[in-house]
Amino acid sequence: KWTPVADFTHHAHTASLSAVAVSSRFVVTGSKDETIHIYDMKKKIDHGALFALKMNVNSACLGVSTGTITCLKFHGNRHLISGAEDGLICVWDAKKWECLKSIKAHKGHVTFLSIHPSGKLALSVGTDKTLRTWNLVEGRSAFIKNIKQNAHIVEWSPRGEKYVVVILNKIDVYQLDTASVSGTITNEKRVSSVTFLSESVLAVAGDEEVVRFFDCDSLMCLSEFKAHENRVKDMFSFETPEHRIIVTASSDGFIKMWKLKEDKGVSPSLLCEVNTNARLTCLGVWLDRATDTKESLLPAVEPPPVSKQEQSKRNKKESGREVQEEERQLKPDTKKCGLTGDSNKPTKGSSLVSTKKRKTVEMLEKKKRKKKKI
């Protein structure tokens, strides 16, 4: 079992949190207080705050918008995208923390957004009963699809070949190549969070204590397990060198980490849990990749074969080292001999290098010069 330890705590918002996103260095949180706060996880400090911005006719950022920050997503370490209740989607430079573009995305609230693994496309859903596709390269709308009800979750698969749109307890599975629904998964209660465990396996949590694993191709439930004593609010999955992990957060205040089995038909085993004594609303996982890299070293690799020419060069270098070593051994140790810096005469108890040894050194130096000429 693992042991959870409190590492960094900061009371930054004046209202409850509604969204969280994580990059390799930063964690950002959105709140009902209409602000986005940035935390530097390397230094464990509050890095500052952002305010979602309105746009003018030239698409330049102007003024402060109003409304809860509903969703936050990083793409790599360079860009952060935010959505808010006023219908705005903002693209932020995650180095300078400046608003690069502000888009009036939906007539109602932006309820959720997801970025394609390539970073070229994004999907958003809102309370205007639309699913919108965004061209992030050009910063414009690419496609608008009207749906019958307000969707509250949209999520790309790991390879970006499919995506899911969640409406209440229904999960519509779309194929990217056809942009049409290939099937619908029905959960028992309203879905609160989904996360892909693989290209075809989807973990689903709702307004209940149970987490279910569904196959997106057959639309069948592979397994289910009781995760909490109250409804599960959010989930996150990631991989370590040893395990595939899923993290769950619940309204009961507990955060739990589960080790997934290779066979998704088998329930995961609990690694650790911690009671935060708070009513949890969202979850993010920051991984210290530098530490992971140190721990998971690559296996030893045999050296490549060496050519004859390279081997002869190496032999010459080795012989040169041997000559230097012999010279060093034959040289007198000034400390042992008791020689002073100004006098060439030996002090009492010292011994000078014999003539025979001096001739040996000269002979070795001649051999070394001959080898260099060759």
PDB file of C-alpha atoms in Angstrom, residues 7-125:
ATOM      1  CA  ASP A   7       2.691  18.290   0.444  1.00  0.00           C
ATOM      2  CA  PHE A   8       1.328  21.740  -0.371  1.00  0.00           C
ATOM      3  CA  THR A   9      -1.781  23.583   0.853  1.00  0.00           C
ATOM      4  CA  HIS A  10      -2.909  27.047  -0.130  1.00  0.00           C
ATOM      5  CA  HIS A  11      -6.200  28.879   0.399  1.00  0.00           C
ATOM      6  CA  ALA A  12      -6.353  31.010  -2.750  1.00  0.00           C
ATOM      7  CA  HIS A  13     -10.007  31.239  -3.851  1.00  0.00           C
ATOM      8  CA  THR A  14     -12.926  32.959  -2.155  1.00  0.00           C
ATOM      9  CA  ALA A  15     -15.430  30.399  -3.514  1.00  0.00           C
ATOM     10  CA  SER A  16     -15.488  26.674  -4.270  1.00  0.00           C
ATOM     11  CA  LEU A  17     -13.286  25.194  -7.002  1.00  0.00           C
ATOM     12  CA  SER A  18     -14.959  24.157 -10.246  1.00  0.00           C
ATOM     13  CA  ALA A  19     -12.027  23.020 -12.434  1.00  0.00           C
ATOM     14  CA  VAL A  20      -8.378  22.001 -12.210  1.00  0.00           C
ATOM     15  CA  ALA A  21      -5.688  21.326 -14.847  1.00  0.00           C
ATOM     16  CA  VAL A  22      -2.076  20.151 -14.651  1.00  0.00           C
ATOM     17  CA  SER A  23       1.069  20.609 -16.776  1.00  0.00           C
ATOM     18  CA  SER A  24       4.593  19.325 -16.121  1.00  0.00           C
ATOM     19  CA  ARG A  25       5.274  22.240 -13.756  1.00  0.00           C
ATOM     20  CA  PHE A  26       2.051  24.092 -12.983  1.00  0.00           C
ATOM     21  CA  VAL A  27      -1.337  23.334 -11.482  1.00  0.00           C
ATOM     22  CA  VAL A  28      -4.144  25.775 -12.290  1.00  0.00           C
ATOM     23  CA  THR A  29      -7.520  25.978 -10.562  1.00  0.00           C
ATOM     24  CA  GLY A  30     -10.743  27.683 -11.680  1.00  0.00           C
ATOM     25  CA  SER A  31     -13.414  28.808  -9.258  1.00  0.00           C
ATOM     26  CA  LYS A  32     -16.845  30.301  -8.856  1.00  0.00           C
ATOM     27  CA  ASP A  33     -15.026  33.480  -7.809  1.00  0.00           C
ATOM     28  CA  GLU A  34     -14.329  33.969 -11.571  1.00  0.00           C
ATOM     29  CA  THR A  35     -10.551  33.693 -11.281  1.00  0.00           C
ATOM     30  CA  ILE A  36      -7.865  31.210 -12.308  1.00  0.00           C
ATOM     31  CA  HIS A  37      -5.013  30.630  -9.870  1.00  0.00           C
ATOM     32  CA  ILE A  38      -1.603  29.257 -10.849  1.00  0.00           C
ATOM     33  CA  TYR A  39       0.637  27.163  -8.593  1.00  0.00           C
ATOM     34  CA  ASP A  40       4.286  26.361  -9.292  1.00  0.00           C
ATOM     35  CA  MET A  41       4.626  22.769  -8.072  1.00  0.00           C
ATOM     36  CA  LYS A  42       8.427  22.730  -8.372  1.00  0.00           C
ATOM     37  CA  LYS A  43       8.767  25.654  -5.960  1.00  0.00           C
ATOM     38  CA  LYS A  44       5.521  24.965  -4.048  1.00  0.00           C
ATOM     39  CA  ILE A  45       4.304  28.561  -4.334  1.00  0.00           C
ATOM     40  CA  ASP A  46       1.242  30.493  -5.536  1.00  0.00           C
ATOM     41  CA  HIS A  47       2.395  31.838  -8.927  1.00  0.00           C
ATOM     42  CA  GLY A  48      -0.439  34.367  -9.394  1.00  0.00           C
ATOM     43  CA  ALA A  49      -3.969  34.717 -10.791  1.00  0.00           C
ATOM     44  CA  LEU A  50      -5.635  35.171 -14.189  1.00  0.00           C
ATOM     45  CA  PHE A  51      -8.902  36.833 -15.076  1.00  0.00           C
ATOM     46  CA  ALA A  52     -10.873  35.632 -18.109  1.00  0.00           C
ATOM     47  CA  LEU A  53     -11.107  38.425 -20.673  1.00  0.00           C
ATOM     48  CA  LYS A  54     -13.681  39.791 -23.083  1.00  0.00           C
ATOM     49  CA  MET A  55     -12.851  40.505 -26.715  1.00  0.00           C
ATOM     50  CA  ASN A  56     -13.400  43.551 -28.880  1.00  0.00           C
ATOM     51  CA  VAL A  57     -14.251  43.580 -32.621  1.00  0.00           C
ATOM     52  CA  ASN A  58     -10.599  42.930 -33.541  1.00  0.00           C
ATOM     53  CA  SER A  59     -10.470  39.802 -31.319  1.00  0.00           C
ATOM     54  CA  ALA A  60      -8.109  41.560 -28.942  1.00  0.00           C
ATOM     55  CA  CYS A  61      -8.523  40.901 -25.230  1.00  0.00           C
ATOM     56  CA  LEU A  62     -10.305  43.781 -23.553  1.00  0.00           C
ATOM     57  CA  GLY A  63     -11.919  43.984 -20.125  1.00  0.00           C
ATOM     58  CA  VAL A  64     -12.824  41.323 -17.598  1.00  0.00           C
ATOM     59  CA  SER A  65     -15.568  38.769 -18.194  1.00  0.00           C
ATOM     60  CA  THR A  66     -17.995  37.534 -15.574  1.00  0.00           C
ATOM     61  CA  GLY A  67     -18.926  33.997 -14.705  1.00  0.00           C
ATOM     62  CA  THR A  68     -17.647  30.842 -13.056  1.00  0.00           C
ATOM     63  CA  ILE A  69     -14.611  29.189 -14.645  1.00  0.00           C
ATOM     64  CA  THR A  70     -16.164  25.888 -15.717  1.00  0.00           C
ATOM     65  CA  CYS A  71     -13.280  24.055 -17.430  1.00  0.00           C
ATOM     66  CA  LEU A  72      -9.493  24.210 -17.796  1.00  0.00           C
ATOM     67  CA  LYS A  73      -7.225  22.191 -20.101  1.00  0.00           C
ATOM     68  CA  PHE A  74      -3.482  22.315 -20.781  1.00  0.00           C
ATOM     69  CA  HIS A  75      -2.018  21.349 -24.123  1.00  0.00           C
ATOM     70  CA  GLY A  76       1.618  20.530 -23.463  1.00  0.00           C
ATOM     71  CA  ASN A  77       3.432  23.125 -21.386  1.00  0.00           C
ATOM     72  CA  ARG A  78       2.859  26.079 -23.666  1.00  0.00           C
ATOM     73  CA  HIS A  79      -0.906  26.683 -23.774  1.00  0.00           C
ATOM     74  CA  LEU A  80      -3.828  26.699 -21.359  1.00  0.00           C
ATOM     75  CA  ILE A  81      -7.451  26.867 -22.546  1.00  0.00           C
ATOM     76  CA  SER A  82     -10.252  27.986 -20.240  1.00  0.00           C
ATOM     77  CA  GLY A  83     -14.039  28.039 -20.536  1.00  0.00           C
ATOM     78  CA  ALA A  84     -16.508  30.057 -18.486  1.00  0.00           C
ATOM     79  CA  GLU A  85     -20.190  30.571 -17.793  1.00  0.00           C
ATOM     80  CA  ASP A  86     -20.306  33.702 -19.984  1.00  0.00           C
ATOM     81  CA  GLY A  87     -19.646  31.512 -23.067  1.00  0.00           C
ATOM     82  CA  LEU A  88     -16.026  32.574 -23.537  1.00  0.00           C
ATOM     83  CA  ILE A  89     -13.116  30.278 -24.371  1.00  0.00           C
ATOM     84  CA  CYS A  90      -9.725  31.892 -23.707  1.00  0.00           C
ATOM     85  CA  VAL A  91      -6.345  30.674 -24.968  1.00  0.00           C
ATOM     86  CA  TRP A  92      -3.485  31.559 -22.615  1.00  0.00           C
ATOM     87  CA  ASP A  93       0.275  31.584 -23.098  1.00  0.00           C
ATOM     88  CA  ALA A  94       1.459  29.338 -20.265  1.00  0.00           C
ATOM     89  CA  LYS A  95       4.948  30.936 -20.256  1.00  0.00           C
ATOM     90  CA  LYS A  96       4.080  34.639 -20.060  1.00  0.00           C
ATOM     91  CA  TRP A  97       0.539  33.981 -18.759  1.00  0.00           C
ATOM     92  CA  GLU A  98      -1.029  36.336 -21.293  1.00  0.00           C
ATOM     93  CA  CYS A  99      -4.388  35.943 -23.051  1.00  0.00           C
ATOM     94  CA  LEU A 100      -3.581  35.170 -26.706  1.00  0.00           C
ATOM     95  CA  LYS A 101      -7.159  34.882 -27.938  1.00  0.00           C
ATOM     96  CA  SER A 102     -10.675  35.155 -26.548  1.00  0.00           C
ATOM     97  CA  ILE A 103     -13.539  33.473 -28.428  1.00  0.00           C
ATOM     98  CA  LYS A 104     -17.288  33.784 -27.877  1.00  0.00           C
ATOM     99  CA  ALA A 105     -17.783  30.024 -28.131  1.00  0.00           C
ATOM    100  CA  HIS A 106     -21.356  29.391 -26.928  1.00  0.00           C
ATOM    101  CA  LYS A 107     -24.515  31.431 -26.494  1.00  0.00           C
ATOM    102  CA  GLY A 108     -24.912  29.905 -23.055  1.00  0.00           C
ATOM    103  CA  HIS A 109     -22.334  28.516 -20.624  1.00  0.00           C
ATOM    104  CA  VAL A 110     -19.277  26.586 -21.752  1.00  0.00           C
ATOM    105  CA  THR A 111     -19.750  23.393 -19.755  1.00  0.00           C
ATOM    106  CA  PHE A 112     -16.739  21.344 -20.873  1.00  0.00           C
ATOM    107  CA  LEU A 113     -13.900  21.257 -23.403  1.00  0.00           C
ATOM    108  CA  SER A 114     -11.353  18.689 -24.562  1.00  0.00           C
ATOM    109  CA  ILE A 115      -8.215  19.065 -26.707  1.00  0.00           C
ATOM    110  CA  HIS A 116      -7.304  16.520 -29.382  1.00  0.00           C
ATOM    111  CA  PRO A 117      -3.964  14.729 -28.704  1.00  0.00           C
ATOM    112  CA  SER A 118      -2.489  16.458 -31.789  1.00  0.00           C
ATOM    113  CA  GLY A 119      -3.285  19.897 -30.337  1.00  0.00           C
ATOM    114  CA  LYS A 120      -4.880  20.987 -33.616  1.00  0.00           C
ATOM    115  CA  LEU A 121      -8.520  20.490 -32.650  1.00  0.00           C
ATOM    116  CA  ALA A 122     -10.685  21.067 -29.603  1.00  0.00           C
ATOM    117  CA  LEU A 123     -14.255  20.141 -28.753  1.00  0.00           C
ATOM    118  CA  SER A 124     -16.565  22.130 -26.516  1.00  0.00           C
ATOM    119  CA  VAL A 125     -20.125  21.693 -25.275  1.00  0.00           C
TER     120      VAL A 125
END
